[in-house]
PDB file of C-alpha atoms in Angstrom:
ATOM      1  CA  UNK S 117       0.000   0.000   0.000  1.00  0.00           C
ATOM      2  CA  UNK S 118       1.522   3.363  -1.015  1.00  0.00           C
ATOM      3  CA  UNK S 119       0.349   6.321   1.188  1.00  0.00           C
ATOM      4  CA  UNK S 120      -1.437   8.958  -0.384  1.00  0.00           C
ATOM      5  CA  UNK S 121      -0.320  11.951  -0.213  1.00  0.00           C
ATOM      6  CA  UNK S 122      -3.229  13.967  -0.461  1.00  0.00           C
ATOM      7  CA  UNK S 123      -5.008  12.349   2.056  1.00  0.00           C
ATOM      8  CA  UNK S 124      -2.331  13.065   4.670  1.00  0.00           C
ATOM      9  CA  UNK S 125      -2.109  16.588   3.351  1.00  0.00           C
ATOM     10  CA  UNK S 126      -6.084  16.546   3.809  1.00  0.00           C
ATOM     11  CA  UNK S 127      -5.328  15.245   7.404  1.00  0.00           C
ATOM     12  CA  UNK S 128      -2.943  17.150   8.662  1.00  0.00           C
ATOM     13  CA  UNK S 129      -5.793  20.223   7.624  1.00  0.00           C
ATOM     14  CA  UNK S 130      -8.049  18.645  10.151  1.00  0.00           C
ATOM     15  CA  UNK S 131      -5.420  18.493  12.689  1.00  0.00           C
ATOM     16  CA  UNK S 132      -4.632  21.657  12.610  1.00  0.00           C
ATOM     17  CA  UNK S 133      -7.993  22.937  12.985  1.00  0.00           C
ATOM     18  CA  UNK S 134      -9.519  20.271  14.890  1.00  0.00           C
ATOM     19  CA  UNK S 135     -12.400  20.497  12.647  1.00  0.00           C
ATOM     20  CA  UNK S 136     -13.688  18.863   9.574  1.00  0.00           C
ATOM     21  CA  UNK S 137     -15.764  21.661   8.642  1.00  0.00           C
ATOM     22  CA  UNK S 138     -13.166  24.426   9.033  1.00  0.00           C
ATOM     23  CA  UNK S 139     -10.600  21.818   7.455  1.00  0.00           C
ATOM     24  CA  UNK S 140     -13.084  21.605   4.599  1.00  0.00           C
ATOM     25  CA  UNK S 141     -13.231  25.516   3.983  1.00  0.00           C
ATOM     26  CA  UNK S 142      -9.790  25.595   4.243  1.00  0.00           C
ATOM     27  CA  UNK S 143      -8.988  23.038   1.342  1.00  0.00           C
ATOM     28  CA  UNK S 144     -11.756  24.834  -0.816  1.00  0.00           C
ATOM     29  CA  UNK S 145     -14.024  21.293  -0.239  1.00  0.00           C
ATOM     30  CA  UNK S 146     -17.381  20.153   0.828  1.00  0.00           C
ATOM     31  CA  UNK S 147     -17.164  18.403   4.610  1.00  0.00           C
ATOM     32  CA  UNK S 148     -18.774  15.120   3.408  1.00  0.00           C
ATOM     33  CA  UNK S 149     -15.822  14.826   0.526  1.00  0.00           C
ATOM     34  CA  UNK S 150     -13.312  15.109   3.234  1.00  0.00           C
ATOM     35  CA  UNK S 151     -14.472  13.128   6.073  1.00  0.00           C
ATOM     36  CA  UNK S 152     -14.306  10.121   2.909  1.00  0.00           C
ATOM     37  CA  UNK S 153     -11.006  10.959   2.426  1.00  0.00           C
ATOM     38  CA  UNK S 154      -9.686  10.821   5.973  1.00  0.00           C
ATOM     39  CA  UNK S 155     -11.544   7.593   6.532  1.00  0.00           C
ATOM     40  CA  UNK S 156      -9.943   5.848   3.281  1.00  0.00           C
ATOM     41  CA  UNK S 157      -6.965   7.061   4.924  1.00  0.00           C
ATOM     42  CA  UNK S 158      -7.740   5.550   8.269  1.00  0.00           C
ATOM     43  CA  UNK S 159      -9.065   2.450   6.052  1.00  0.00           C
ATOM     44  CA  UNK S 160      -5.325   2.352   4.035  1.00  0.00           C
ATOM     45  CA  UNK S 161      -3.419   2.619   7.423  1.00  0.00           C
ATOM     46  CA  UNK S 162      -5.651   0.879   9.521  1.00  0.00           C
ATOM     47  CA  UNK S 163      -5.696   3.079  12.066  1.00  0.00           C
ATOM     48  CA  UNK S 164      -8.088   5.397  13.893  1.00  0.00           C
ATOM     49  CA  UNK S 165      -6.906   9.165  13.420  1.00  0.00           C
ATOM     50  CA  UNK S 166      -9.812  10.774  15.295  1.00  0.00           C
ATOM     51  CA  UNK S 167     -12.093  11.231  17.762  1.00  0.00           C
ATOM     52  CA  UNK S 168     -15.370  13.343  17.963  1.00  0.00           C
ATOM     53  CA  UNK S 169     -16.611  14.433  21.057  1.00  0.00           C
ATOM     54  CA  UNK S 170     -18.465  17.620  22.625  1.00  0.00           C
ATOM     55  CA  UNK S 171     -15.172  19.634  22.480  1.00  0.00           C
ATOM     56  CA  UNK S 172     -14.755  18.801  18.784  1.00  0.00           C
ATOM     57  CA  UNK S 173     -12.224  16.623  16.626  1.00  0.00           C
ATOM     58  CA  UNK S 174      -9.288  15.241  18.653  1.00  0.00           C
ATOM     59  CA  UNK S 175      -5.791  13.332  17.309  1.00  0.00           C
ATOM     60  CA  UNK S 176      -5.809   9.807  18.667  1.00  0.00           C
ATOM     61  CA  UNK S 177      -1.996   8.282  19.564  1.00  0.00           C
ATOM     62  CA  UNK S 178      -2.287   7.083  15.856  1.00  0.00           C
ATOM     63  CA  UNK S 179      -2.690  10.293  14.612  1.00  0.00           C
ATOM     64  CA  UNK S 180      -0.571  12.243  16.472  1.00  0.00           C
ATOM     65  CA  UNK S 181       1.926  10.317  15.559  1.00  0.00           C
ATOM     66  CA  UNK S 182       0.918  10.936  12.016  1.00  0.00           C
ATOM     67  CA  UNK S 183       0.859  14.390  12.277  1.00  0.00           C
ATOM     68  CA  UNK S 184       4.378  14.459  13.655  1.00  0.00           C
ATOM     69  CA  UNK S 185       5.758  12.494  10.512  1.00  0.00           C
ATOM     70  CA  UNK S 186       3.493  14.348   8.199  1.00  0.00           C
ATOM     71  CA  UNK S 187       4.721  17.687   8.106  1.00  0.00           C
ATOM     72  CA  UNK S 188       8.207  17.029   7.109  1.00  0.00           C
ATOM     73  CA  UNK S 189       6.802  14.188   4.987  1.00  0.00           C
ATOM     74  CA  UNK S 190       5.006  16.815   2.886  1.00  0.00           C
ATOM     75  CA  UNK S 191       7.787  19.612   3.018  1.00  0.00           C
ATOM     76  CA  UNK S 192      10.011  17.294   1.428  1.00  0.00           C
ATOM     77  CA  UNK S 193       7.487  16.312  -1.093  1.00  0.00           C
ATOM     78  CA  UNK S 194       7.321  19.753  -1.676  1.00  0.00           C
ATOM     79  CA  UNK S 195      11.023  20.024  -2.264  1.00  0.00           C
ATOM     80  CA  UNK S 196      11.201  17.651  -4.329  1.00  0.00           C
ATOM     81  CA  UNK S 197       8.996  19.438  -7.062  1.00  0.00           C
ATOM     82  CA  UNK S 198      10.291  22.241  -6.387  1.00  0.00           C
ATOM     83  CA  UNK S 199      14.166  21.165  -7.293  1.00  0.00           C
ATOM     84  CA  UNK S 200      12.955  19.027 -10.066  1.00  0.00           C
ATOM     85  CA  UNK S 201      11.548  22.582 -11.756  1.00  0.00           C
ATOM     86  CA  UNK S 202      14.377  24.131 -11.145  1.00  0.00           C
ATOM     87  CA  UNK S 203      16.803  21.125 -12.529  1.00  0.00           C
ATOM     88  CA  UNK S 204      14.248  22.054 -16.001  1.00  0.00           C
ATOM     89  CA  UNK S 205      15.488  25.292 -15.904  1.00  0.00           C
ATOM     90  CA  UNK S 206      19.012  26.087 -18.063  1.00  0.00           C
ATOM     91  CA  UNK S 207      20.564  28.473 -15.294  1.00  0.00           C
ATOM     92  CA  UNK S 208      21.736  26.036 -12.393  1.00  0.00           C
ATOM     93  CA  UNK S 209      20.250  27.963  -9.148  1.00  0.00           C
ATOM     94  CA  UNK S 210      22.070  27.779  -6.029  1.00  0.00           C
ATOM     95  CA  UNK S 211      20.212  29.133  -2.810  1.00  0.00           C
ATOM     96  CA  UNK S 212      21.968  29.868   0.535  1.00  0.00           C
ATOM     97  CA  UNK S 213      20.243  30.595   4.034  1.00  0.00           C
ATOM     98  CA  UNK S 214      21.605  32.951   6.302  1.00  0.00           C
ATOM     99  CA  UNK S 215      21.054  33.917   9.883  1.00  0.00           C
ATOM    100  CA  UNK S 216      20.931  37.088  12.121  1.00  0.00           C
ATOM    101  CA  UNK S 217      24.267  37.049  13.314  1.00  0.00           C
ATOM    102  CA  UNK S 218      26.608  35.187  11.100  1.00  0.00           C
ATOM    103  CA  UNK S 219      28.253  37.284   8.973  1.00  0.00           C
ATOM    104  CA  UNK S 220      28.227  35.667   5.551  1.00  0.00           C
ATOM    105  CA  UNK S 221      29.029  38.016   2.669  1.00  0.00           C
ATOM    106  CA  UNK S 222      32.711  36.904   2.013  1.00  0.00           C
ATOM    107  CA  UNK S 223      31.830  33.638   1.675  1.00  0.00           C
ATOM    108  CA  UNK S 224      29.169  34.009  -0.739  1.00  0.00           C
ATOM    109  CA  UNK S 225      31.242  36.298  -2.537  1.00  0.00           C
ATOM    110  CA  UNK S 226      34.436  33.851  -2.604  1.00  0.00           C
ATOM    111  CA  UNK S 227      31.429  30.854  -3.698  1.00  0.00           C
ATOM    112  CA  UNK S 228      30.464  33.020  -6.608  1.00  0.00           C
ATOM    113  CA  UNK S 229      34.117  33.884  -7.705  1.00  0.00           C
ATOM    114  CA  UNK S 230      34.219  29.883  -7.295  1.00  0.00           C
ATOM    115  CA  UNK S 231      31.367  28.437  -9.125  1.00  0.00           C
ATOM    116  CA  UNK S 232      30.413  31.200 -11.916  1.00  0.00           C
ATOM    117  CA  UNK S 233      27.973  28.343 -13.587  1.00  0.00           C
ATOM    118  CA  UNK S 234      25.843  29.146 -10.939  1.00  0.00           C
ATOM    119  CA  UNK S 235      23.204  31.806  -9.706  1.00  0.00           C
ATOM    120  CA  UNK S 236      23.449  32.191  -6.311  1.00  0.00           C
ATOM    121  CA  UNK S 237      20.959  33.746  -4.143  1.00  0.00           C
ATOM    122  CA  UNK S 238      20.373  34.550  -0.534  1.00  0.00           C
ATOM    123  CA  UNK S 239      17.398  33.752   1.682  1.00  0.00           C
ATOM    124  CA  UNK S 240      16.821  34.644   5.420  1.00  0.00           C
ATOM    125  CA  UNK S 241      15.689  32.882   7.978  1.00  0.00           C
ATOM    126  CA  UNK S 242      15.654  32.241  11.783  1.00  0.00           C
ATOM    127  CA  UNK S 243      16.120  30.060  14.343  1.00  0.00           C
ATOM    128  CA  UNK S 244      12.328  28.670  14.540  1.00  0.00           C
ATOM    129  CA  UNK S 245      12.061  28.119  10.719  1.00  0.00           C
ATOM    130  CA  UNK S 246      15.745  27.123   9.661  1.00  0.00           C
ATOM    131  CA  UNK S 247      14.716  23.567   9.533  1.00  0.00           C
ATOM    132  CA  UNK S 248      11.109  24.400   7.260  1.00  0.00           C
ATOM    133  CA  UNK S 249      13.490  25.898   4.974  1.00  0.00           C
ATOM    134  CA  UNK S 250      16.249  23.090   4.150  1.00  0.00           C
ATOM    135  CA  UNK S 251      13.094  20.486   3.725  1.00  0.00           C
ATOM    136  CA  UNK S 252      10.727  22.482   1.753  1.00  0.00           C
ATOM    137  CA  UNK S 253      14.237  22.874  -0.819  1.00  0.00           C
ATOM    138  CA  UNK S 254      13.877  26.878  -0.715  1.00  0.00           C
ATOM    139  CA  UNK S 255      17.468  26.750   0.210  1.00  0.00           C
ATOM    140  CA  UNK S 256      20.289  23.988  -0.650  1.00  0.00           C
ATOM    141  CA  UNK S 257      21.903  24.995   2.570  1.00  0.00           C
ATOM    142  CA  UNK S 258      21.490  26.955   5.328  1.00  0.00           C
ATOM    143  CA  UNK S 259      23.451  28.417   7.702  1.00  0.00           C
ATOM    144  CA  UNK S 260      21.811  27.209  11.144  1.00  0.00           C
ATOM    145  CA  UNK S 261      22.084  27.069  15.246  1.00  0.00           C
ATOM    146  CA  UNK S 262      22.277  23.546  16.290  1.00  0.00           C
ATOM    147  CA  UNK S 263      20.413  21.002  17.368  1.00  0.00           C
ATOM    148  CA  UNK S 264      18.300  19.968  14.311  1.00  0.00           C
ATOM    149  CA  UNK S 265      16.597  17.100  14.025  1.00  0.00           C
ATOM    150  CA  UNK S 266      18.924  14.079  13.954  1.00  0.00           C
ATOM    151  CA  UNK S 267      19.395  11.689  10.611  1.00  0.00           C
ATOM    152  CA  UNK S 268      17.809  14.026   8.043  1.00  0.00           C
ATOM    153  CA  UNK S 269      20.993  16.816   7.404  1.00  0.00           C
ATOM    154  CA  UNK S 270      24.637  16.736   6.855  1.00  0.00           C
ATOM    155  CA  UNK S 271      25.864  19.289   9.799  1.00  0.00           C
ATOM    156  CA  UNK S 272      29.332  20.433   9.834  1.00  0.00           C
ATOM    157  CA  UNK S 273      29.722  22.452  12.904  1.00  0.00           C
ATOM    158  CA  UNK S 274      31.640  25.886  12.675  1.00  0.00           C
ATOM    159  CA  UNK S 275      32.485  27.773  15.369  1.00  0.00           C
ATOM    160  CA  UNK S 276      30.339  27.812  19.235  1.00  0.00           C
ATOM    161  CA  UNK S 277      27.967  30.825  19.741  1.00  0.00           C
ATOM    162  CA  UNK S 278      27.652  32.088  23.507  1.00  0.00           C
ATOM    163  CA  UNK S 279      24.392  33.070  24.902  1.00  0.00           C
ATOM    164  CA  UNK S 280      22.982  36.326  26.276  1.00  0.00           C
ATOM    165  CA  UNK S 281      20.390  37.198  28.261  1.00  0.00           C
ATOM    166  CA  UNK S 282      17.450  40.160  27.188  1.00  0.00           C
ATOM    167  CA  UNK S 283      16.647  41.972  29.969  1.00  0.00           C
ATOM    168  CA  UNK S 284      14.470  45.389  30.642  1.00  0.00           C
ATOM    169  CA  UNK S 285      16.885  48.372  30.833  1.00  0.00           C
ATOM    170  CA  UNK S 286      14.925  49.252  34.076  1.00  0.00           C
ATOM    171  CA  UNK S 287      15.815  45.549  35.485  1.00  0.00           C
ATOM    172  CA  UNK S 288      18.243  46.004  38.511  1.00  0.00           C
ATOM    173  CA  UNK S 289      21.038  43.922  36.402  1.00  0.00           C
ATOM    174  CA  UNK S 290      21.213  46.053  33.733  1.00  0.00           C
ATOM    175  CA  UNK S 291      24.030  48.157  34.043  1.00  0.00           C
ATOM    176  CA  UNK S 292      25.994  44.821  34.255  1.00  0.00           C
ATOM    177  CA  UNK S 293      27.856  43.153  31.549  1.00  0.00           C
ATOM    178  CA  UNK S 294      27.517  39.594  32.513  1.00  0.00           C
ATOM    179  CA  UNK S 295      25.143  37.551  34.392  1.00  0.00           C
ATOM    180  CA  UNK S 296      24.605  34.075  35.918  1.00  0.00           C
ATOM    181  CA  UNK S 297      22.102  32.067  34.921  1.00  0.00           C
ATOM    182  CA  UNK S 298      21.140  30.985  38.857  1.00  0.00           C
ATOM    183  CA  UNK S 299      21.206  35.000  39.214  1.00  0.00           C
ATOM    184  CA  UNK S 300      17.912  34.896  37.012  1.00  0.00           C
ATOM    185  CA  UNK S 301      16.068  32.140  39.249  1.00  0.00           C
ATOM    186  CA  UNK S 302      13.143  34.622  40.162  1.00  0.00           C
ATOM    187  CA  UNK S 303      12.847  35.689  36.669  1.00  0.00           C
ATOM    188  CA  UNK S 304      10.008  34.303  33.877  1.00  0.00           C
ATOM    189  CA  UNK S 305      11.743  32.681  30.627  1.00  0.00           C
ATOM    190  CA  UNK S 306       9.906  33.387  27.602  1.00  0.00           C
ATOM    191  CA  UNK S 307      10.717  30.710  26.074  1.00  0.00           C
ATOM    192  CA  UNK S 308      10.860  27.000  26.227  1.00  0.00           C
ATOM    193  CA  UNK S 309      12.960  25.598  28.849  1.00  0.00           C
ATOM    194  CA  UNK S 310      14.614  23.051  26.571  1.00  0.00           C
ATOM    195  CA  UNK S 311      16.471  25.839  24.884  1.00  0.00           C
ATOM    196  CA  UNK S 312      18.473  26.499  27.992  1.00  0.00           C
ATOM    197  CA  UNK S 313      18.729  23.045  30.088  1.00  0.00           C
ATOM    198  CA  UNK S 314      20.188  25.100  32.775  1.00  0.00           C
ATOM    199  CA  UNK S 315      17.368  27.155  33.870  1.00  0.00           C
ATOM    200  CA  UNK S 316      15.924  26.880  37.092  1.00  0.00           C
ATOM    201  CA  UNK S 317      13.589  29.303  37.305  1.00  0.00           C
ATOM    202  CA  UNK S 318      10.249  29.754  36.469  1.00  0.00           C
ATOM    203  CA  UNK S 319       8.403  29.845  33.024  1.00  0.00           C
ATOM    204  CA  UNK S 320       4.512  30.779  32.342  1.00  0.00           C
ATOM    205  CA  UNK S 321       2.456  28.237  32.923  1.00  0.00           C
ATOM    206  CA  UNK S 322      -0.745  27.297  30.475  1.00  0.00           C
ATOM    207  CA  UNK S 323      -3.331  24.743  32.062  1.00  0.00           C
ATOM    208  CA  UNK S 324      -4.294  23.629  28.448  1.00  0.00           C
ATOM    209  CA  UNK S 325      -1.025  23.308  26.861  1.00  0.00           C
ATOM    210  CA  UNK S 326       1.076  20.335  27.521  1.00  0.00           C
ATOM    211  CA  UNK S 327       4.702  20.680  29.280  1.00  0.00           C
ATOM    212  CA  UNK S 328       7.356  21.446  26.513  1.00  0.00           C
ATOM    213  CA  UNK S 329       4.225  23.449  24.198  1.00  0.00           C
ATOM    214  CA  UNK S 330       6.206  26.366  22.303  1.00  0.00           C
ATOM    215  CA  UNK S 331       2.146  27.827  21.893  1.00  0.00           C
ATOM    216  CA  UNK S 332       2.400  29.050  25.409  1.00  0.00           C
ATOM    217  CA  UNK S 333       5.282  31.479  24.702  1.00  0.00           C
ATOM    218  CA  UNK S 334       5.456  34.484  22.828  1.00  0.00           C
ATOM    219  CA  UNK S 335       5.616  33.281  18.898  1.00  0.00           C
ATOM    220  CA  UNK S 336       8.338  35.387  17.691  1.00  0.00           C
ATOM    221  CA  UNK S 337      11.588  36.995  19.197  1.00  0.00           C
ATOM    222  CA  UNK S 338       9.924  40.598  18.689  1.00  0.00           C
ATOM    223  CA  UNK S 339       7.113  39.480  20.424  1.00  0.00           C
ATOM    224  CA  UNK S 340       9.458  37.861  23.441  1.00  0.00           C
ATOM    225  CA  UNK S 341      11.522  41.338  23.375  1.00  0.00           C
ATOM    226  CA  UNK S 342       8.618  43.389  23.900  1.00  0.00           C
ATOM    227  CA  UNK S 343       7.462  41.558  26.545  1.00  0.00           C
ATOM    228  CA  UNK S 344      11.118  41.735  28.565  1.00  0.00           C
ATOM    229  CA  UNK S 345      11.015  45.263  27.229  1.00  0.00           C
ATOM    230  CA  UNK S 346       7.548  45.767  29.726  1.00  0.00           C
ATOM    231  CA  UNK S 347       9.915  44.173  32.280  1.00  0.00           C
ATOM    232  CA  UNK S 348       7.620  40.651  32.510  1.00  0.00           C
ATOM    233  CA  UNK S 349       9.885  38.243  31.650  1.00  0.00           C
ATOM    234  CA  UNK S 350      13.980  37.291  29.873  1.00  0.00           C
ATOM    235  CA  UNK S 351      14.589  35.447  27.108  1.00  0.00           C
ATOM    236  CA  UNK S 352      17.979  33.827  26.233  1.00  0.00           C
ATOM    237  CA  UNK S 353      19.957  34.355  22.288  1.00  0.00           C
ATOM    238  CA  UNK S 354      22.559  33.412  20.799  1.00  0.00           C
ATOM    239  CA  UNK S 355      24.939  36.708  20.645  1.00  0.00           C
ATOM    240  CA  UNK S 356      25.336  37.170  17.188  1.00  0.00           C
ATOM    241  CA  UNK S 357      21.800  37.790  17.345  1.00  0.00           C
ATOM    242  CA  UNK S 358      21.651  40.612  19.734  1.00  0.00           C
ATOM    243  CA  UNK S 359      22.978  43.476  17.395  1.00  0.00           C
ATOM    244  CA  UNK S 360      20.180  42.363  14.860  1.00  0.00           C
ATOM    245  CA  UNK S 361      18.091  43.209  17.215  1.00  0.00           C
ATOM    246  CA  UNK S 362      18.854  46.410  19.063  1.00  0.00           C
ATOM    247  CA  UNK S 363      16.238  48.500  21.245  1.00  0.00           C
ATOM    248  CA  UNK S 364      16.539  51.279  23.372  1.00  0.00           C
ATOM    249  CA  UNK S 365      14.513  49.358  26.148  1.00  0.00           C
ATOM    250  CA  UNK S 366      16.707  46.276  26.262  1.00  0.00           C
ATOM    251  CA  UNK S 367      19.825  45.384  27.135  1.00  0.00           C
ATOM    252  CA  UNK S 368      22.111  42.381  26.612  1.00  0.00           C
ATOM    253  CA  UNK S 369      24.594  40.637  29.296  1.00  0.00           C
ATOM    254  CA  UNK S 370      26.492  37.847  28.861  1.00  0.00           C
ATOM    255  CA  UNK S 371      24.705  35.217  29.816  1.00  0.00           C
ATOM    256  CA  UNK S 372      27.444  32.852  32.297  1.00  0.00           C
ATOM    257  CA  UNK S 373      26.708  28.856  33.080  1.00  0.00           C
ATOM    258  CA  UNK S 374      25.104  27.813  30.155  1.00  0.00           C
ATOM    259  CA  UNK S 375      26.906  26.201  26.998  1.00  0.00           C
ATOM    260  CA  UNK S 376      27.257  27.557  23.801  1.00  0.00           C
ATOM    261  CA  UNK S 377      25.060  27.522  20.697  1.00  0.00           C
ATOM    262  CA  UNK S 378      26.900  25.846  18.137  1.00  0.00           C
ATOM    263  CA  UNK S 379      26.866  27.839  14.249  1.00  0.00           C
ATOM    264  CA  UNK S 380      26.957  24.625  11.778  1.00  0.00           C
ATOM    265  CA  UNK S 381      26.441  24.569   7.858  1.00  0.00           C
ATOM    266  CA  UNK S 382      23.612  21.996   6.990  1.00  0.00           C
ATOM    267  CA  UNK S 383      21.937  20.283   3.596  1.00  0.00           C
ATOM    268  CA  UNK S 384      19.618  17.199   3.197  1.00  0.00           C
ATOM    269  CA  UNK S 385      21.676  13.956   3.301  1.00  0.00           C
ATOM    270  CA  UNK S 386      20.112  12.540   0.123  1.00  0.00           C
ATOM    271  CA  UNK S 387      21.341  15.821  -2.007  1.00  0.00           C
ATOM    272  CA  UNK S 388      24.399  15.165  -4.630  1.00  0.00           C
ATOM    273  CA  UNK S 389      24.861  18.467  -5.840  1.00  0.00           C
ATOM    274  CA  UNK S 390      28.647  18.266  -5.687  1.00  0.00           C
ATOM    275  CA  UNK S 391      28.689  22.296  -5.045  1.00  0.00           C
ATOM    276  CA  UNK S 392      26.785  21.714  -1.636  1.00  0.00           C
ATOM    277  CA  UNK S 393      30.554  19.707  -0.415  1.00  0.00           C
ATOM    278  CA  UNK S 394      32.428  22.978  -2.286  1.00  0.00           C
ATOM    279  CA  UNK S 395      30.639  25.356  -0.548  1.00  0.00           C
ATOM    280  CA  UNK S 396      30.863  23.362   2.857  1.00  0.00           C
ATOM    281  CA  UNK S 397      34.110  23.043   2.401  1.00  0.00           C
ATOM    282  CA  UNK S 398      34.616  27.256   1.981  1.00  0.00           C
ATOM    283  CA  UNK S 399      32.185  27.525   4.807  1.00  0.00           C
ATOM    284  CA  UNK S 400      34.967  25.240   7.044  1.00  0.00           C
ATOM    285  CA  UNK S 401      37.860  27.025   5.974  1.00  0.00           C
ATOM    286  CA  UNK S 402      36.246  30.829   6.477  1.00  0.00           C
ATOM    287  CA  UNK S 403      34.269  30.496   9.550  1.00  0.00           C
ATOM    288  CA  UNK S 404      35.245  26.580  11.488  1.00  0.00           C
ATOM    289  CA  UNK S 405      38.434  27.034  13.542  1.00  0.00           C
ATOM    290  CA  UNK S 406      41.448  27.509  13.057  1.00  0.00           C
ATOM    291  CA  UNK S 407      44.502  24.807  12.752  1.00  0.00           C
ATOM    292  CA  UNK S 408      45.323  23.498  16.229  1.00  0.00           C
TER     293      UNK S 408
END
């Protein structure tokens, strides 16, 4: 049985909205046609995906775990059209993606003095869609902040990143330059704990969202500077990333006891594009460290 990929793009729709008849106005089709669809899907896999109940359409186990295969199941689908389009096309196209923070002109300059056959372009992105953008093929590489998800990139690591710490320029640490993470225990992280496993302190708490549930935090990093701006909260960056984002009303120290962010180059493993090991290679020599 092959799975259909419609179908799982017509259920991951539904479990997004946890509704079959927003689901339905969403994909531009009548709720009858899609609840057929989703149950030939349940039918192919022989699974149950959901659940109805008074507080509307719910993912079973099955389908959660469905959902959290589907989305990068259908970004690389995506990808894959996408490259094959541009593989049709007679100018070879060559796309890098670039961070706040790491400086990346010279290289990109050095690539093109390197590769002439090729039109290179520049895309940017952030931390919270770097990986969206390697599978969905809008870049062939990107420049990223480790971890990704394991088994799906080539990663060579280039140089470690420390951390700062956003506060309010009213806070009472902010005419110092560096900071302690246990210094911060009373303080609110706006952000998921799991992006600094040394914090002790105390992060917003959502009854409805389940423990580790990026929803409950702000969703961008202007959104969690405005809020330490208003003096409710911190939120921990990489440095590179603080003079991209400069404001009058926040201030960044050195953030002491927690471990670097690591700055790595990474492409999909299955890619043969022998410029992708070129430019890694340029990418190692211009920004990895140095000979011992």
């Amino acid at each position: 049985m092959d799975l259909d990929i419609r179908r799982v793009r017509y259920f991951v729709a539904v479990a997004e909205e946890c509704s079959f008849v927003r689901a339905a106005s969403r994909l531009y089709m009548t709720q009858p046609a899609l609840s057929r669809q989703i149950r030939a899907l349940e039918e192919d896999l022989d699974v149950v995906l959901f659940l109805r109940d008074r507080q509307g359409t719910v993912l079973t186990r099955a389908g959660h775990q469905l959902l959290e295969d589907a989305r990068p199941m259908l970004a690389m689908a995506q990808a894959v059209q996408q490259r094959v389009r541009t593989a049709n096309r007679e100018v070879n196209q060559f796309t890098i993606g670039f961070m706040p923070g790491v400086i990346v002109t010279p290289i990109v300059r050095e690539f093109a003095r390197m590769a002439p056959q090729l039109d290179i372009d520049v895309v940017h992105t952030s931390v919270t869609d770097q990986v969206d953008f390697l599978l969905d093929g809008r870049v062939d590489v990107c420049y990223v902040r480790l971890p990704l998800p394991e088994g799906m990139f080539e990663v060579v690591p280039l140089f470690p990143e420390p951390r700062v710490v956003a506060l309010s320029s009213d806070h009472p640490l902010a005419d110092l330059k560096a900071v302690h993470v246990e210094d911060l225990r009373d303080m609110t992280l706006l952000q998921d704990p799991r992006d600094v496993p040394e914090w002790r302190g105390r992060v917003p708490l959502d009854p409805v969202a389940p423990p580790g549930d990026a929803g409950r935090f702000p969703a961008t990093i202007e959104e969690c500077l405005q809020t330490v701006a208003l003096g409710s909260g911190c939120y921990v960056m990489p440095a590179g990333m603080a003079g991209f984002y400069r404001r009058d009303d926040v201030v960044y120290l050195t953030l002491e006891g927690v471990a670097p962010r690591m700055v790595a180059l990474a492409y999909s493993k299955h890619r043969t594009m022998p410029e992708l090991l070129q430019f890694a290679e340029l990418s190692r020599r211009m920004l990895g460290p140095g000979p011992d």
